Structures are given as C-alpha cells and as structure tokens.
C-alpha cells in the first residue's frame, strides 16, 4: 500500500523559512515526477512545485517562484519543499504527490497523495 507522509508544517511568522518533507513508502518512485500542491480555505487545490524523476527539471507556480525550492532524494523516496520569505497568502494545507514520468501542473495528473500538512503564516 502506497503511503505519503508530509511533515514540517505549523504556525510560522511572515518571512520564515521552513522546509516541508514528504516520505513515500509502499514502493519505489525513483522514476516518477513528484509535486507539491496547496489548498487554502475556500479555494481549489493549486500546483506549487514539481520535480522530474531525475531531479534535473523543476517547475514552479508564479506565486512561489524565487521563494520556494523543490528537491528530492530518491534513495530515501523523499521530496522536499524549502519555503523562504513566507507570506500570509502562503497559508494553506500543503500536499505532496506522485505522478507520471514527467512534471505536471494539474492535480488530476498525479496518482498518489499525502494527507497534507498545515502551514499557517502570521503577519
């Protein structure tokens, strides 16, 4: 059974730089793209960042470009999201996901999801 477990969320102040982690278990995903999405109250789930299976290609939403960095460690079956210069508008539940062989920006293109970790940014 595939399971994704996120960690690293919480209540932080604006400008903070937390790192989210996600570890997958149940099978190896070294040849799958991985991604981070987020969902704020009353809003749809939105793409945040994605990374190719090699880690050589990444993609970001315009709202986080230059502030967030996605990375992965295939040996640990893990993906990370380094978030810098957080803003109150970054407040959301953050989900990690596993997709196909290339980066995708639509949630429907991802097959496995974690339960999410809440990130709340206070001003």
PDB file of C-alpha atoms in Angstrom:
ATOM      1  CA  UNK A   1       0.000   0.000   0.000  1.00  0.00           C
ATOM      2  CA  UNK A   2       1.394   3.355  -1.044  1.00  0.00           C
ATOM      3  CA  UNK A   3       1.609   5.977   1.666  1.00  0.00           C
ATOM      4  CA  UNK A   4       2.909   9.536   1.599  1.00  0.00           C
ATOM      5  CA  UNK A   5       3.576  11.324   4.862  1.00  0.00           C
ATOM      6  CA  UNK A   6       4.246  15.044   4.982  1.00  0.00           C
ATOM      7  CA  UNK A   7       5.895  16.893   7.860  1.00  0.00           C
ATOM      8  CA  UNK A   8       7.343  20.287   8.633  1.00  0.00           C
ATOM      9  CA  UNK A   9       4.237  22.441   8.699  1.00  0.00           C
ATOM     10  CA  UNK A  10       2.992  24.589  11.526  1.00  0.00           C
ATOM     11  CA  UNK A  11       2.457  28.179  12.599  1.00  0.00           C
ATOM     12  CA  UNK A  12       5.228  30.492  11.418  1.00  0.00           C
ATOM     13  CA  UNK A  13       5.765  34.213  11.122  1.00  0.00           C
ATOM     14  CA  UNK A  14       5.927  36.060   7.852  1.00  0.00           C
ATOM     15  CA  UNK A  15       9.435  35.895   6.459  1.00  0.00           C
ATOM     16  CA  UNK A  16      10.185  32.484   7.967  1.00  0.00           C
ATOM     17  CA  UNK A  17      11.871  29.685   6.002  1.00  0.00           C
ATOM     18  CA  UNK A  18      10.509  26.279   6.947  1.00  0.00           C
ATOM     19  CA  UNK A  19      11.101  23.096   4.973  1.00  0.00           C
ATOM     20  CA  UNK A  20       8.426  20.561   4.243  1.00  0.00           C
ATOM     21  CA  UNK A  21       9.321  16.907   3.866  1.00  0.00           C
ATOM     22  CA  UNK A  22       7.410  14.030   2.344  1.00  0.00           C
ATOM     23  CA  UNK A  23       8.425  10.401   2.545  1.00  0.00           C
ATOM     24  CA  UNK A  24       6.802   7.748   0.403  1.00  0.00           C
ATOM     25  CA  UNK A  25       6.505   4.099   1.294  1.00  0.00           C
ATOM     26  CA  UNK A  26       4.981   1.030  -0.281  1.00  0.00           C
ATOM     27  CA  UNK A  27       7.002   1.129  -3.480  1.00  0.00           C
ATOM     28  CA  UNK A  28       9.888   2.958  -5.100  1.00  0.00           C
ATOM     29  CA  UNK A  29       9.128   6.149  -7.003  1.00  0.00           C
ATOM     30  CA  UNK A  30      12.557   6.933  -8.386  1.00  0.00           C
ATOM     31  CA  UNK A  31      11.170   7.116 -11.953  1.00  0.00           C
ATOM     32  CA  UNK A  32       8.143   9.276 -11.115  1.00  0.00           C
ATOM     33  CA  UNK A  33       7.756  13.012 -11.065  1.00  0.00           C
ATOM     34  CA  UNK A  34       6.772  14.390  -7.689  1.00  0.00           C
ATOM     35  CA  UNK A  35       4.981  17.554  -6.770  1.00  0.00           C
ATOM     36  CA  UNK A  36       3.665  19.830  -4.080  1.00  0.00           C
ATOM     37  CA  UNK A  37       0.209  21.353  -4.143  1.00  0.00           C
ATOM     38  CA  UNK A  38      -1.622  23.514  -1.661  1.00  0.00           C
ATOM     39  CA  UNK A  39      -5.195  24.314  -0.794  1.00  0.00           C
ATOM     40  CA  UNK A  40      -6.352  27.351   1.112  1.00  0.00           C
ATOM     41  CA  UNK A  41      -9.812  27.541   2.745  1.00  0.00           C
ATOM     42  CA  UNK A  42     -12.490  28.091   0.158  1.00  0.00           C
ATOM     43  CA  UNK A  43     -10.087  27.676  -2.743  1.00  0.00           C
ATOM     44  CA  UNK A  44      -9.224  24.896  -5.133  1.00  0.00           C
ATOM     45  CA  UNK A  45      -6.066  22.850  -4.786  1.00  0.00           C
ATOM     46  CA  UNK A  46      -3.294  24.548  -6.729  1.00  0.00           C
ATOM     47  CA  UNK A  47       0.062  23.488  -8.085  1.00  0.00           C
ATOM     48  CA  UNK A  48       3.055  24.805  -6.161  1.00  0.00           C
ATOM     49  CA  UNK A  49       6.110  22.971  -7.489  1.00  0.00           C
ATOM     50  CA  UNK A  50       7.109  19.844  -9.363  1.00  0.00           C
ATOM     51  CA  UNK A  51      10.306  17.924  -9.945  1.00  0.00           C
ATOM     52  CA  UNK A  52      11.270  15.340 -12.526  1.00  0.00           C
ATOM     53  CA  UNK A  53      12.309  11.825 -11.571  1.00  0.00           C
ATOM     54  CA  UNK A  54      15.983  12.686 -12.021  1.00  0.00           C
ATOM     55  CA  UNK A  55      15.659  15.935 -10.147  1.00  0.00           C
ATOM     56  CA  UNK A  56      17.131  17.714 -13.122  1.00  0.00           C
ATOM     57  CA  UNK A  57      13.967  19.600 -14.042  1.00  0.00           C
ATOM     58  CA  UNK A  58      11.713  21.645 -11.810  1.00  0.00           C
ATOM     59  CA  UNK A  59       8.639  23.803 -12.252  1.00  0.00           C
ATOM     60  CA  UNK A  60       7.039  26.389 -10.000  1.00  0.00           C
ATOM     61  CA  UNK A  61       3.875  28.393  -9.747  1.00  0.00           C
ATOM     62  CA  UNK A  62       4.483  32.064 -10.437  1.00  0.00           C
ATOM     63  CA  UNK A  63       3.349  32.918  -6.914  1.00  0.00           C
ATOM     64  CA  UNK A  64       6.243  30.996  -5.335  1.00  0.00           C
ATOM     65  CA  UNK A  65       8.945  31.252  -7.985  1.00  0.00           C
ATOM     66  CA  UNK A  66      12.156  32.565  -6.475  1.00  0.00           C
ATOM     67  CA  UNK A  67      10.995  31.832  -2.927  1.00  0.00           C
ATOM     68  CA  UNK A  68      10.366  28.067  -2.873  1.00  0.00           C
ATOM     69  CA  UNK A  69      12.708  25.264  -3.914  1.00  0.00           C
ATOM     70  CA  UNK A  70      11.697  21.664  -4.533  1.00  0.00           C
ATOM     71  CA  UNK A  71      14.196  18.826  -4.266  1.00  0.00           C
ATOM     72  CA  UNK A  72      14.161  15.076  -3.913  1.00  0.00           C
ATOM     73  CA  UNK A  73      16.239  12.214  -2.593  1.00  0.00           C
ATOM     74  CA  UNK A  74      15.451   9.026  -4.495  1.00  0.00           C
ATOM     75  CA  UNK A  75      17.478   6.918  -2.088  1.00  0.00           C
ATOM     76  CA  UNK A  76      15.080   7.986   0.665  1.00  0.00           C
ATOM     77  CA  UNK A  77      11.962   8.051  -1.516  1.00  0.00           C
ATOM     78  CA  UNK A  78      11.500  11.617  -0.340  1.00  0.00           C
ATOM     79  CA  UNK A  79      10.650  15.034  -1.718  1.00  0.00           C
ATOM     80  CA  UNK A  80      11.198  18.366  -0.002  1.00  0.00           C
ATOM     81  CA  UNK A  81       9.917  21.911  -0.311  1.00  0.00           C
ATOM     82  CA  UNK A  82      12.128  24.663   1.036  1.00  0.00           C
ATOM     83  CA  UNK A  83       9.957  27.706   1.567  1.00  0.00           C
ATOM     84  CA  UNK A  84      11.615  31.092   2.039  1.00  0.00           C
ATOM     85  CA  UNK A  85      10.197  34.545   2.698  1.00  0.00           C
ATOM     86  CA  UNK A  86       6.791  33.192   3.588  1.00  0.00           C
ATOM     87  CA  UNK A  87       3.787  35.478   3.245  1.00  0.00           C
ATOM     88  CA  UNK A  88       0.365  35.276   4.891  1.00  0.00           C
ATOM     89  CA  UNK A  89      -1.081  34.348   1.488  1.00  0.00           C
ATOM     90  CA  UNK A  90       1.015  31.168   1.562  1.00  0.00           C
ATOM     91  CA  UNK A  91      -1.239  29.877   4.331  1.00  0.00           C
ATOM     92  CA  UNK A  92      -2.729  26.568   3.198  1.00  0.00           C
ATOM     93  CA  UNK A  93      -2.643  22.820   3.598  1.00  0.00           C
ATOM     94  CA  UNK A  94       0.308  21.542   1.614  1.00  0.00           C
ATOM     95  CA  UNK A  95       0.144  18.156  -0.097  1.00  0.00           C
ATOM     96  CA  UNK A  96       2.875  16.106  -1.694  1.00  0.00           C
ATOM     97  CA  UNK A  97       2.024  13.934  -4.648  1.00  0.00           C
ATOM     98  CA  UNK A  98       3.451  11.395  -7.045  1.00  0.00           C
ATOM     99  CA  UNK A  99       2.696  11.489 -10.729  1.00  0.00           C
ATOM    100  CA  UNK A 100       3.837  10.033 -14.003  1.00  0.00           C
ATOM    101  CA  UNK A 101       7.183  10.191 -15.665  1.00  0.00           C
ATOM    102  CA  UNK A 102       7.183  13.952 -16.280  1.00  0.00           C
ATOM    103  CA  UNK A 103       6.255  17.065 -14.327  1.00  0.00           C
ATOM    104  CA  UNK A 104       2.596  18.018 -14.482  1.00  0.00           C
ATOM    105  CA  UNK A 105       0.786  21.034 -13.067  1.00  0.00           C
ATOM    106  CA  UNK A 106      -2.720  19.614 -12.836  1.00  0.00           C
ATOM    107  CA  UNK A 107      -3.782  17.675  -9.778  1.00  0.00           C
ATOM    108  CA  UNK A 108      -5.608  15.125 -11.931  1.00  0.00           C
ATOM    109  CA  UNK A 109      -2.270  14.055 -13.381  1.00  0.00           C
ATOM    110  CA  UNK A 110      -0.996  12.850 -10.015  1.00  0.00           C
ATOM    111  CA  UNK A 111      -1.850   9.400  -8.717  1.00  0.00           C
ATOM    112  CA  UNK A 112      -0.850   9.375  -5.063  1.00  0.00           C
ATOM    113  CA  UNK A 113      -1.378  11.986  -2.374  1.00  0.00           C
ATOM    114  CA  UNK A 114      -0.389  12.568   1.201  1.00  0.00           C
ATOM    115  CA  UNK A 115      -2.777  13.692   3.915  1.00  0.00           C
ATOM    116  CA  UNK A 116      -1.377  17.203   3.902  1.00  0.00           C
ATOM    117  CA  UNK A 117       0.380  19.416   6.408  1.00  0.00           C
ATOM    118  CA  UNK A 118      -0.985  22.771   7.528  1.00  0.00           C
ATOM    119  CA  UNK A 119       1.189  25.831   7.082  1.00  0.00           C
ATOM    120  CA  UNK A 120      -0.119  28.995   8.702  1.00  0.00           C
ATOM    121  CA  UNK A 121       1.767  32.229   8.196  1.00  0.00           C
ATOM    122  CA  UNK A 122       1.066  35.044  10.631  1.00  0.00           C
ATOM    123  CA  UNK A 123       1.715  38.659   9.718  1.00  0.00           C
TER     124      UNK A 123
END
